[in-house]
mmCIF file of C-alpha atoms in Angstrom:
data_model
loop_
_atom_site.group_PDB
_atom_site.id
_atom_site.type_symbol
_atom_site.label_atom_id
_atom_site.label_comp_id
_atom_site.label_asym_id
_atom_site.label_seq_id
_atom_site.Cartn_x
_atom_site.Cartn_y
_atom_site.Cartn_z
ATOM 1 C CA UNK O 1 -98.343 177.638 92.422
ATOM 2 C CA UNK O 2 -95.952 177.378 95.397
ATOM 3 C CA UNK O 3 -94.020 180.469 96.522
ATOM 4 C CA UNK O 4 -90.619 180.942 98.071
ATOM 5 C CA UNK O 5 -92.231 181.176 101.497
ATOM 6 C CA UNK O 6 -93.498 177.599 101.218
ATOM 7 C CA UNK O 7 -89.966 176.221 101.323
ATOM 8 C CA UNK O 8 -87.604 176.071 104.267
ATOM 9 C CA UNK O 9 -84.495 174.458 102.836
ATOM 10 C CA UNK O 10 -81.974 172.274 104.594
ATOM 11 C CA UNK O 11 -78.610 171.833 102.891
ATOM 12 C CA UNK O 12 -76.276 168.974 103.805
ATOM 13 C CA UNK O 13 -72.595 169.178 102.897
ATOM 14 C CA UNK O 14 -69.802 171.638 102.141
ATOM 15 C CA UNK O 15 -69.020 172.315 98.475
ATOM 16 C CA UNK O 16 -68.552 175.313 96.186
ATOM 17 C CA UNK O 17 -72.048 174.493 94.851
ATOM 18 C CA UNK O 18 -73.437 174.577 98.411
ATOM 19 C CA UNK O 19 -72.289 178.199 98.552
ATOM 20 C CA UNK O 20 -73.810 178.917 95.121
ATOM 21 C CA UNK O 21 -77.110 177.396 96.262
ATOM 22 C CA UNK O 22 -77.191 179.523 99.423
ATOM 23 C CA UNK O 23 -76.555 182.647 97.336
ATOM 24 C CA UNK O 24 -79.340 181.715 94.907
ATOM 25 C CA UNK O 25 -81.826 181.147 97.734
ATOM 26 C CA UNK O 26 -80.915 184.526 99.214
ATOM 27 C CA UNK O 27 -81.245 186.341 95.885
ATOM 28 C CA UNK O 28 -84.666 184.790 95.243
ATOM 29 C CA UNK O 29 -86.053 185.653 98.674
ATOM 30 C CA UNK O 30 -86.269 182.177 100.214
ATOM 31 C CA UNK O 31 -86.159 181.824 103.998
ATOM 32 C CA UNK O 32 -82.631 181.501 105.409
ATOM 33 C CA UNK O 33 -81.627 177.853 104.853
ATOM 34 C CA UNK O 34 -80.431 175.488 107.571
ATOM 35 C CA UNK O 35 -76.993 174.186 106.575
ATOM 36 C CA UNK O 36 -75.640 171.084 108.309
ATOM 37 C CA UNK O 37 -72.096 169.941 107.623
ATOM 38 C CA UNK O 38 -69.400 167.792 109.207
ATOM 39 C CA UNK O 39 -66.879 169.190 111.651
ATOM 40 C CA UNK O 40 -63.875 171.108 110.341
ATOM 41 C CA UNK O 41 -61.406 168.221 110.567
ATOM 42 C CA UNK O 42 -63.358 166.429 107.810
ATOM 43 C CA UNK O 43 -62.419 169.191 105.354
ATOM 44 C CA UNK O 44 -58.705 169.743 105.991
ATOM 45 C CA UNK O 45 -57.677 168.151 102.711
ATOM 46 C CA UNK O 46 -60.412 169.876 100.699
ATOM 47 C CA UNK O 47 -59.345 173.240 102.054
ATOM 48 C CA UNK O 48 -55.685 172.732 101.113
ATOM 49 C CA UNK O 49 -56.355 171.346 97.638
ATOM 50 C CA UNK O 50 -59.379 173.374 96.518
ATOM 51 C CA UNK O 51 -59.037 176.783 98.160
ATOM 52 C CA UNK O 52 -56.246 177.956 95.795
ATOM 53 C CA UNK O 53 -58.650 177.443 92.871
ATOM 54 C CA UNK O 54 -61.640 179.145 94.532
ATOM 55 C CA UNK O 55 -63.463 175.806 94.747
ATOM 56 C CA UNK O 56 -63.660 175.429 98.525
ATOM 57 C CA UNK O 57 -67.139 176.039 99.941
ATOM 58 C CA UNK O 58 -66.633 178.945 102.351
ATOM 59 C CA UNK O 59 -69.978 178.608 104.128
ATOM 60 C CA UNK O 60 -68.849 180.413 107.284
ATOM 61 C CA UNK O 61 -68.697 183.772 105.495
ATOM 62 C CA UNK O 62 -72.265 183.294 104.216
ATOM 63 C CA UNK O 63 -73.442 182.434 107.728
ATOM 64 C CA UNK O 64 -71.774 185.609 109.035
ATOM 65 C CA UNK O 65 -73.815 187.616 106.489
ATOM 66 C CA UNK O 66 -76.978 185.994 107.830
ATOM 67 C CA UNK O 67 -77.610 184.078 104.603
ATOM 68 C CA UNK O 68 -77.443 180.650 106.272
ATOM 69 C CA UNK O 69 -77.879 179.054 109.676
ATOM 70 C CA UNK O 70 -74.775 176.874 109.879
ATOM 71 C CA UNK O 71 -74.376 173.819 112.150
ATOM 72 C CA UNK O 72 -71.502 171.343 112.392
ATOM 73 C CA UNK O 73 -71.713 167.764 113.663
ATOM 74 C CA UNK O 74 -69.358 164.826 113.912
ATOM 75 C CA UNK O 75 -72.110 162.784 112.249
ATOM 76 C CA UNK O 76 -75.125 164.547 110.786
ATOM 77 C CA UNK O 77 -77.331 161.491 111.459
ATOM 78 C CA UNK O 78 -77.878 162.508 115.067
ATOM 79 C CA UNK O 79 -80.873 163.495 117.159
ATOM 80 C CA UNK O 80 -79.498 167.019 117.594
ATOM 81 C CA UNK O 81 -79.576 167.568 113.837
ATOM 82 C CA UNK O 82 -83.151 166.282 113.627
ATOM 83 C CA UNK O 83 -84.178 168.649 116.410
ATOM 84 C CA UNK O 84 -82.653 171.613 114.577
ATOM 85 C CA UNK O 85 -84.466 170.679 111.370
ATOM 86 C CA UNK O 86 -87.722 170.437 113.286
ATOM 87 C CA UNK O 87 -87.198 173.724 115.145
ATOM 88 C CA UNK O 88 -86.339 175.529 111.891
ATOM 89 C CA UNK O 89 -89.396 174.006 110.176
ATOM 90 C CA UNK O 90 -87.311 172.580 107.312
ATOM 91 C CA UNK O 91 -89.482 170.830 104.743
ATOM 92 C CA UNK O 92 -87.176 170.247 101.749
ATOM 93 C CA UNK O 93 -83.490 169.313 101.554
ATOM 94 C CA UNK O 94 -80.607 169.125 99.113
ATOM 95 C CA UNK O 95 -77.433 167.176 99.844
ATOM 96 C CA UNK O 96 -74.271 168.372 98.084
ATOM 97 C CA UNK O 97 -71.076 166.416 98.736
ATOM 98 C CA UNK O 98 -72.216 165.370 102.211
ATOM 99 C CA UNK O 99 -69.518 163.552 104.197
ATOM 100 C CA UNK O 100 -72.001 161.107 105.773
ATOM 101 C CA UNK O 101 -74.371 158.690 104.084
ATOM 102 C CA UNK O 102 -77.745 160.099 105.089
ATOM 103 C CA UNK O 103 -79.768 157.533 107.042
ATOM 104 C CA UNK O 104 -83.484 156.778 107.157
ATOM 105 C CA UNK O 105 -84.453 159.044 110.123
ATOM 106 C CA UNK O 106 -83.310 162.113 108.179
ATOM 107 C CA UNK O 107 -84.729 160.817 104.899
ATOM 108 C CA UNK O 108 -88.100 160.084 106.490
ATOM 109 C CA UNK O 109 -88.211 163.515 108.114
ATOM 110 C CA UNK O 110 -88.577 165.142 104.694
ATOM 111 C CA UNK O 111 -91.299 162.732 103.490
ATOM 112 C CA UNK O 112 -89.902 162.355 99.972
ATOM 113 C CA UNK O 113 -88.634 165.929 99.535
ATOM 114 C CA UNK O 114 -84.941 165.236 100.039
ATOM 115 C CA UNK O 115 -82.590 165.300 97.064
ATOM 116 C CA UNK O 116 -78.919 164.854 96.262
ATOM 117 C CA UNK O 117 -76.677 166.620 93.760
ATOM 118 C CA UNK O 118 -74.261 163.991 92.448
ATOM 119 C CA UNK O 119 -71.289 164.707 90.194
ATOM 120 C CA UNK O 120 -72.075 162.283 87.384
ATOM 121 C CA UNK O 121 -74.667 161.537 84.722
ATOM 122 C CA UNK O 122 -76.464 158.768 86.594
ATOM 123 C CA UNK O 123 -76.913 155.815 86.526
ATOM 124 C CA UNK O 124 -73.360 155.822 85.202
ATOM 125 C CA UNK O 125 -70.515 156.655 87.593
ATOM 126 C CA UNK O 126 -71.949 156.203 91.046
ATOM 127 C CA UNK O 127 -69.495 156.594 93.913
ATOM 128 C CA UNK O 128 -66.495 158.896 94.315
ATOM 129 C CA UNK O 129 -63.192 160.155 92.842
ATOM 130 C CA UNK O 130 -65.059 160.338 89.563
ATOM 131 C CA UNK O 131 -62.891 162.928 87.842
ATOM 132 C CA UNK O 132 -59.846 160.695 88.285
ATOM 133 C CA UNK O 133 -61.792 157.641 87.119
ATOM 134 C CA UNK O 134 -62.975 159.578 84.038
ATOM 135 C CA UNK O 135 -59.410 160.325 83.033
ATOM 136 C CA UNK O 136 -58.388 156.714 83.629
ATOM 137 C CA UNK O 137 -61.280 155.539 81.453
ATOM 138 C CA UNK O 138 -60.755 158.124 78.706
ATOM 139 C CA UNK O 139 -64.067 159.935 79.274
ATOM 140 C CA UNK O 140 -64.020 163.570 78.119
ATOM 141 C CA UNK O 141 -67.333 164.744 79.582
ATOM 142 C CA UNK O 142 -68.592 165.683 83.022
ATOM 143 C CA UNK O 143 -72.183 165.114 84.067
ATOM 144 C CA UNK O 144 -74.153 166.082 87.168
ATOM 145 C CA UNK O 145 -77.519 164.833 88.441
ATOM 146 C CA UNK O 146 -80.101 165.915 90.995
ATOM 147 C CA UNK O 147 -81.923 162.819 92.194
ATOM 148 C CA UNK O 148 -84.223 161.704 94.983
ATOM 149 C CA UNK O 149 -82.152 160.678 97.973
ATOM 150 C CA UNK O 150 -82.738 157.184 99.310
ATOM 151 C CA UNK O 151 -80.710 154.807 101.482
ATOM 152 C CA UNK O 152 -78.658 153.522 98.555
ATOM 153 C CA UNK O 153 -75.515 155.142 97.187
ATOM 154 C CA UNK O 154 -76.555 157.450 94.328
ATOM 155 C CA UNK O 155 -79.489 155.152 93.490
ATOM 156 C CA UNK O 156 -82.532 157.457 93.782
ATOM 157 C CA UNK O 157 -84.827 158.449 90.919
ATOM 158 C CA UNK O 158 -83.431 161.135 88.587
ATOM 159 C CA UNK O 159 -84.950 164.624 88.629
ATOM 160 C CA UNK O 160 -82.569 166.794 86.566
ATOM 161 C CA UNK O 161 -79.301 166.232 84.681
ATOM 162 C CA UNK O 162 -76.658 168.297 82.914
ATOM 163 C CA UNK O 163 -73.618 167.141 80.932
ATOM 164 C CA UNK O 164 -70.657 169.181 79.669
ATOM 165 C CA UNK O 165 -67.924 168.241 77.200
ATOM 166 C CA UNK O 166 -64.364 168.869 78.386
ATOM 167 C CA UNK O 167 -62.703 170.553 75.416
ATOM 168 C CA UNK O 168 -59.051 170.432 76.537
ATOM 169 C CA UNK O 169 -57.164 167.616 74.758
ATOM 170 C CA UNK O 170 -55.465 166.285 77.932
ATOM 171 C CA UNK O 171 -57.630 167.467 80.829
ATOM 172 C CA UNK O 172 -56.663 167.150 84.475
ATOM 173 C CA UNK O 173 -59.030 166.661 87.431
ATOM 174 C CA UNK O 174 -59.129 170.423 88.036
ATOM 175 C CA UNK O 175 -60.701 170.933 84.586
ATOM 176 C CA UNK O 176 -63.525 168.531 85.461
ATOM 177 C CA UNK O 177 -63.978 170.239 88.841
ATOM 178 C CA UNK O 178 -64.515 173.623 87.191
ATOM 179 C CA UNK O 179 -67.041 172.027 84.813
ATOM 180 C CA UNK O 180 -68.757 170.383 87.793
ATOM 181 C CA UNK O 181 -69.311 173.750 89.472
ATOM 182 C CA UNK O 182 -70.738 175.231 86.262
ATOM 183 C CA UNK O 183 -73.071 172.245 85.853
ATOM 184 C CA UNK O 184 -74.091 172.681 89.497
ATOM 185 C CA UNK O 185 -75.043 176.338 88.981
ATOM 186 C CA UNK O 186 -77.293 175.400 86.072
ATOM 187 C CA UNK O 187 -78.878 172.518 87.968
ATOM 188 C CA UNK O 188 -79.661 174.442 91.147
ATOM 189 C CA UNK O 189 -81.170 177.250 89.083
ATOM 190 C CA UNK O 190 -83.348 174.752 87.195
ATOM 191 C CA UNK O 191 -84.227 172.963 90.445
ATOM 192 C CA UNK O 192 -85.445 176.173 92.075
ATOM 193 C CA UNK O 193 -87.577 176.981 89.036
ATOM 194 C CA UNK O 194 -88.979 173.452 89.045
ATOM 195 C CA UNK O 195 -90.099 173.515 92.661
ATOM 196 C CA UNK O 196 -91.543 177.016 92.317
ATOM 197 C CA UNK O 197 -93.601 176.171 89.261
ATOM 198 C CA UNK O 198 -94.939 172.736 90.112
ATOM 199 C CA UNK O 199 -96.724 171.024 92.972
ATOM 200 C CA UNK O 200 -95.174 167.766 91.782
ATOM 201 C CA UNK O 201 -91.481 167.095 91.119
ATOM 202 C CA UNK O 202 -91.236 164.492 88.330
ATOM 203 C CA UNK O 203 -88.501 161.879 88.446
ATOM 204 C CA UNK O 204 -87.378 158.829 86.503
ATOM 205 C CA UNK O 205 -86.253 155.579 88.092
ATOM 206 C CA UNK O 206 -82.633 154.646 87.437
ATOM 207 C CA UNK O 207 -81.791 151.547 85.411
ATOM 208 C CA UNK O 208 -79.614 149.779 87.940
ATOM 209 C CA UNK O 209 -78.120 147.297 85.460
ATOM 210 C CA UNK O 210 -76.659 150.194 83.464
ATOM 211 C CA UNK O 211 -74.894 151.595 86.508
ATOM 212 C CA UNK O 212 -71.231 151.363 87.472
ATOM 213 C CA UNK O 213 -69.767 152.223 90.867
ATOM 214 C CA UNK O 214 -66.284 153.598 91.559
ATOM 215 C CA UNK O 215 -64.710 153.927 95.024
ATOM 216 C CA UNK O 216 -62.824 156.929 96.359
ATOM 217 C CA UNK O 217 -59.130 157.263 95.554
ATOM 218 C CA UNK O 218 -56.367 158.641 97.766
ATOM 219 C CA UNK O 219 -53.366 159.793 95.744
ATOM 220 C CA UNK O 220 -50.871 159.077 98.502
ATOM 221 C CA UNK O 221 -51.947 155.398 98.601
ATOM 222 C CA UNK O 222 -53.619 154.607 95.279
ATOM 223 C CA UNK O 223 -51.399 156.724 93.041
ATOM 224 C CA UNK O 224 -48.345 154.481 92.555
ATOM 225 C CA UNK O 225 -47.348 154.038 88.888
ATOM 226 C CA UNK O 226 -47.088 150.627 87.245
ATOM 227 C CA UNK O 227 -44.397 151.104 84.573
ATOM 228 C CA UNK O 228 -45.413 147.866 82.848
ATOM 229 C CA UNK O 229 -48.734 149.274 81.657
ATOM 230 C CA UNK O 230 -49.099 150.560 78.114
ATOM 231 C CA UNK O 231 -47.611 154.061 77.790
ATOM 232 C CA UNK O 232 -51.052 155.571 77.024
ATOM 233 C CA UNK O 233 -52.472 154.102 80.234
ATOM 234 C CA UNK O 234 -49.485 155.361 82.247
ATOM 235 C CA UNK O 235 -49.988 158.899 80.917
ATOM 236 C CA UNK O 236 -53.682 158.760 81.834
ATOM 237 C CA UNK O 237 -52.854 157.431 85.287
ATOM 238 C CA UNK O 238 -50.389 160.239 85.989
ATOM 239 C CA UNK O 239 -52.872 162.832 84.756
ATOM 240 C CA UNK O 240 -55.693 161.324 86.846
ATOM 241 C CA UNK O 241 -53.779 162.092 90.056
ATOM 242 C CA UNK O 242 -52.522 165.517 88.974
ATOM 243 C CA UNK O 243 -53.830 169.013 89.829
ATOM 244 C CA UNK O 244 -55.360 169.672 92.291
ATOM 245 C CA UNK O 245 -54.057 166.380 93.754
ATOM 246 C CA UNK O 246 -50.400 165.936 94.745
ATOM 247 C CA UNK O 247 -49.401 163.670 91.846
ATOM 248 C CA UNK O 248 -48.934 159.976 91.035
ATOM 249 C CA UNK O 249 -45.659 158.636 92.328
ATOM 250 C CA UNK O 250 -42.829 156.144 92.020
ATOM 251 C CA UNK O 251 -39.482 155.647 93.778
ATOM 252 C CA UNK O 252 -36.173 157.032 92.556
ATOM 253 C CA UNK O 253 -33.150 155.900 94.586
ATOM 254 C CA UNK O 254 -35.452 155.250 97.563
ATOM 255 C CA UNK O 255 -37.072 158.698 97.417
ATOM 256 C CA UNK O 256 -40.714 159.298 96.458
ATOM 257 C CA UNK O 257 -41.012 161.327 93.265
ATOM 258 C CA UNK O 258 -44.411 162.739 92.311
ATOM 259 C CA UNK O 259 -45.173 163.316 88.649
ATOM 260 C CA UNK O 260 -46.882 166.652 88.027
ATOM 261 C CA UNK O 261 -46.769 166.981 84.254
ATOM 262 C CA UNK O 262 -45.905 164.399 81.560
ATOM 263 C CA UNK O 263 -46.628 163.860 77.879
ATOM 264 C CA UNK O 264 -46.293 160.828 75.644
ATOM 265 C CA UNK O 265 -43.086 161.100 73.620
ATOM 266 C CA UNK O 266 -44.271 161.229 70.006
ATOM 267 C CA UNK O 267 -40.792 161.934 68.616
ATOM 268 C CA UNK O 268 -39.200 158.634 69.673
ATOM 269 C CA UNK O 269 -40.257 155.802 67.357
ATOM 270 C CA UNK O 270 -38.192 153.138 69.134
ATOM 271 C CA UNK O 271 -40.172 150.277 70.667
ATOM 272 C CA UNK O 272 -38.428 149.731 73.992
ATOM 273 C CA UNK O 273 -38.123 146.333 75.695
ATOM 274 C CA UNK O 274 -40.102 146.133 78.985
ATOM 275 C CA UNK O 275 -36.879 145.393 80.873
ATOM 276 C CA UNK O 276 -36.161 149.114 80.574
ATOM 277 C CA UNK O 277 -39.513 150.298 81.921
ATOM 278 C CA UNK O 278 -39.026 153.177 84.333
ATOM 279 C CA UNK O 279 -35.451 153.899 83.236
ATOM 280 C CA UNK O 280 -34.347 157.499 82.672
ATOM 281 C CA UNK O 281 -32.612 157.579 79.283
ATOM 282 C CA UNK O 282 -32.383 161.264 78.290
ATOM 283 C CA UNK O 283 -31.876 164.564 80.107
ATOM 284 C CA UNK O 284 -33.534 167.011 77.723
ATOM 285 C CA UNK O 285 -31.951 170.410 77.084
ATOM 286 C CA UNK O 286 -35.068 172.300 78.259
ATOM 287 C CA UNK O 287 -35.095 170.471 81.615
ATOM 288 C CA UNK O 288 -37.413 167.518 80.980
ATOM 289 C CA UNK O 289 -36.328 163.872 81.071
ATOM 290 C CA UNK O 290 -37.236 160.942 78.828
ATOM 291 C CA UNK O 291 -38.378 157.782 80.647
ATOM 292 C CA UNK O 292 -39.046 154.357 79.103
ATOM 293 C CA UNK O 293 -42.644 153.383 79.831
ATOM 294 C CA UNK O 294 -44.882 150.583 78.610
ATOM 295 C CA UNK O 295 -43.211 149.981 75.263
ATOM 296 C CA UNK O 296 -42.809 153.702 74.506
ATOM 297 C CA UNK O 297 -41.487 156.685 76.383
ATOM 298 C CA UNK O 298 -42.733 159.649 78.375
ATOM 299 C CA UNK O 299 -41.396 163.182 78.554
ATOM 300 C CA UNK O 300 -41.490 164.127 82.227
ATOM 301 C CA UNK O 301 -41.768 167.920 82.453
ATOM 302 C CA UNK O 302 -42.289 168.512 86.152
ATOM 303 C CA UNK O 303 -41.886 166.509 89.362
ATOM 304 C CA UNK O 304 -42.089 167.078 93.102
ATOM 305 C CA UNK O 305 -39.698 165.682 95.699
ATOM 306 C CA UNK O 306 -40.374 166.276 99.404
ATOM 307 C CA UNK O 307 -43.352 168.415 98.330
ATOM 308 C CA UNK O 308 -41.077 170.790 96.399
ATOM 309 C CA UNK O 309 -41.579 171.223 92.649
ATOM 310 C CA UNK O 310 -38.395 170.465 90.725
ATOM 311 C CA UNK O 311 -37.020 170.625 87.170
ATOM 312 C CA UNK O 312 -36.526 166.909 86.380
ATOM 313 C CA UNK O 313 -33.178 167.165 84.562
ATOM 314 C CA UNK O 314 -31.668 168.980 87.532
ATOM 315 C CA UNK O 315 -32.581 166.366 90.151
ATOM 316 C CA UNK O 316 -32.625 163.081 88.197
ATOM 317 C CA UNK O 317 -29.798 161.196 86.503
ATOM 318 C CA UNK O 318 -29.674 158.970 83.456
ATOM 319 C CA UNK O 319 -29.031 155.240 83.992
ATOM 320 C CA UNK O 320 -31.211 155.192 87.141
ATOM 321 C CA UNK O 321 -34.787 153.863 87.099
ATOM 322 C CA UNK O 322 -38.104 154.630 88.703
ATOM 323 C CA UNK O 323 -39.197 151.614 90.728
ATOM 324 C CA UNK O 324 -42.695 150.757 91.953
ATOM 325 C CA UNK O 325 -42.534 147.706 94.279
ATOM 326 C CA UNK O 326 -44.930 144.949 93.265
ATOM 327 C CA UNK O 327 -46.246 144.568 96.812
ATOM 328 C CA UNK O 328 -47.116 148.267 96.970
ATOM 329 C CA UNK O 329 -48.819 148.134 93.563
ATOM 330 C CA UNK O 330 -51.084 145.317 94.746
ATOM 331 C CA UNK O 331 -51.848 147.096 98.023
ATOM 332 C CA UNK O 332 -52.758 150.284 96.130
ATOM 333 C CA UNK O 333 -55.296 148.493 93.940
ATOM 334 C CA UNK O 334 -56.978 146.980 96.997
ATOM 335 C CA UNK O 335 -56.981 150.145 99.131
ATOM 336 C CA UNK O 336 -60.335 151.922 99.505
ATOM 337 C CA UNK O 337 -59.961 155.120 101.545
ATOM 338 C CA UNK O 338 -62.461 157.076 103.602
ATOM 339 C CA UNK O 339 -62.479 160.862 103.852
ATOM 340 C CA UNK O 340 -61.706 160.440 107.551
ATOM 341 C CA UNK O 341 -58.564 158.412 106.775
ATOM 342 C CA UNK O 342 -57.456 160.992 104.220
ATOM 343 C CA UNK O 343 -57.861 163.861 106.652
ATOM 344 C CA UNK O 344 -56.053 161.980 109.431
ATOM 345 C CA UNK O 345 -53.145 161.460 107.034
ATOM 346 C CA UNK O 346 -53.320 165.154 106.130
ATOM 347 C CA UNK O 347 -52.950 166.176 109.786
ATOM 348 C CA UNK O 348 -50.011 163.815 110.246
#
């Protein structure tokens, strides 16, 4: 049976689960892992959005304790990273939310003992922005998978999986993120037990034809609301870009308004003509506003203008409409962001 001393782990990527994995390795007496991540400017957005919820992987503090050897590179697929792995005698690796697609030199270095923790129940939901896509698609569960890492995108053979039901009736991305971290804790614990108790790590090939792939989403570009959709789809869309993200948006008198909290208006039985879509028709006494949307209406409870949260009835007027230009709607559907582009926009 292998022992802890037989494994010198490398960890690629910054995530709350990366921190949990480092802590688990320390508690179980493994050698100090080698942790390789991207440079700080790749994580500006993550830090702003996730740190308030305790979901930002603070790996620097663990390195200061001596629990990890931490290295940062512009691109982890470099000769310097390979040299560090060789010098530290790393022989097994786990990638967790790595910013770079890991290339063959790194994969080959580990001779089959390199794995990835992906935030879906593969082969379904390969790719990124999966919590937003789940809300858009009406999926109320969150799965995670540890799989063999190959040169494809989330295509390697499956080793371990865990799925959790989201019990909130109208969950936001933050609810899936919390479930993701809990799934991750279970998976890394099971993964450690698996490698300690077996000389062979079993895996099952993915059924590629059952897979679907979703690209990343960037709220500031992809999150513009189409008021002509069905009201149920509009509510899902707004929720998909809500906390921890800055909110789906539309234009009100040439200003960007971000929608932070809305519900479908169940009290209004009128079927509105689509000519009125986006029009503000009621200022509610408690501060919300009623907006015609996709044949029904939405109660808008909270908005942000110029990054400041506002009470809708105090800053919006009846008779005016929310407008989403057709050209911008088309551009949003075609836009596929990179993390680098998102962080550049964050700095600007």
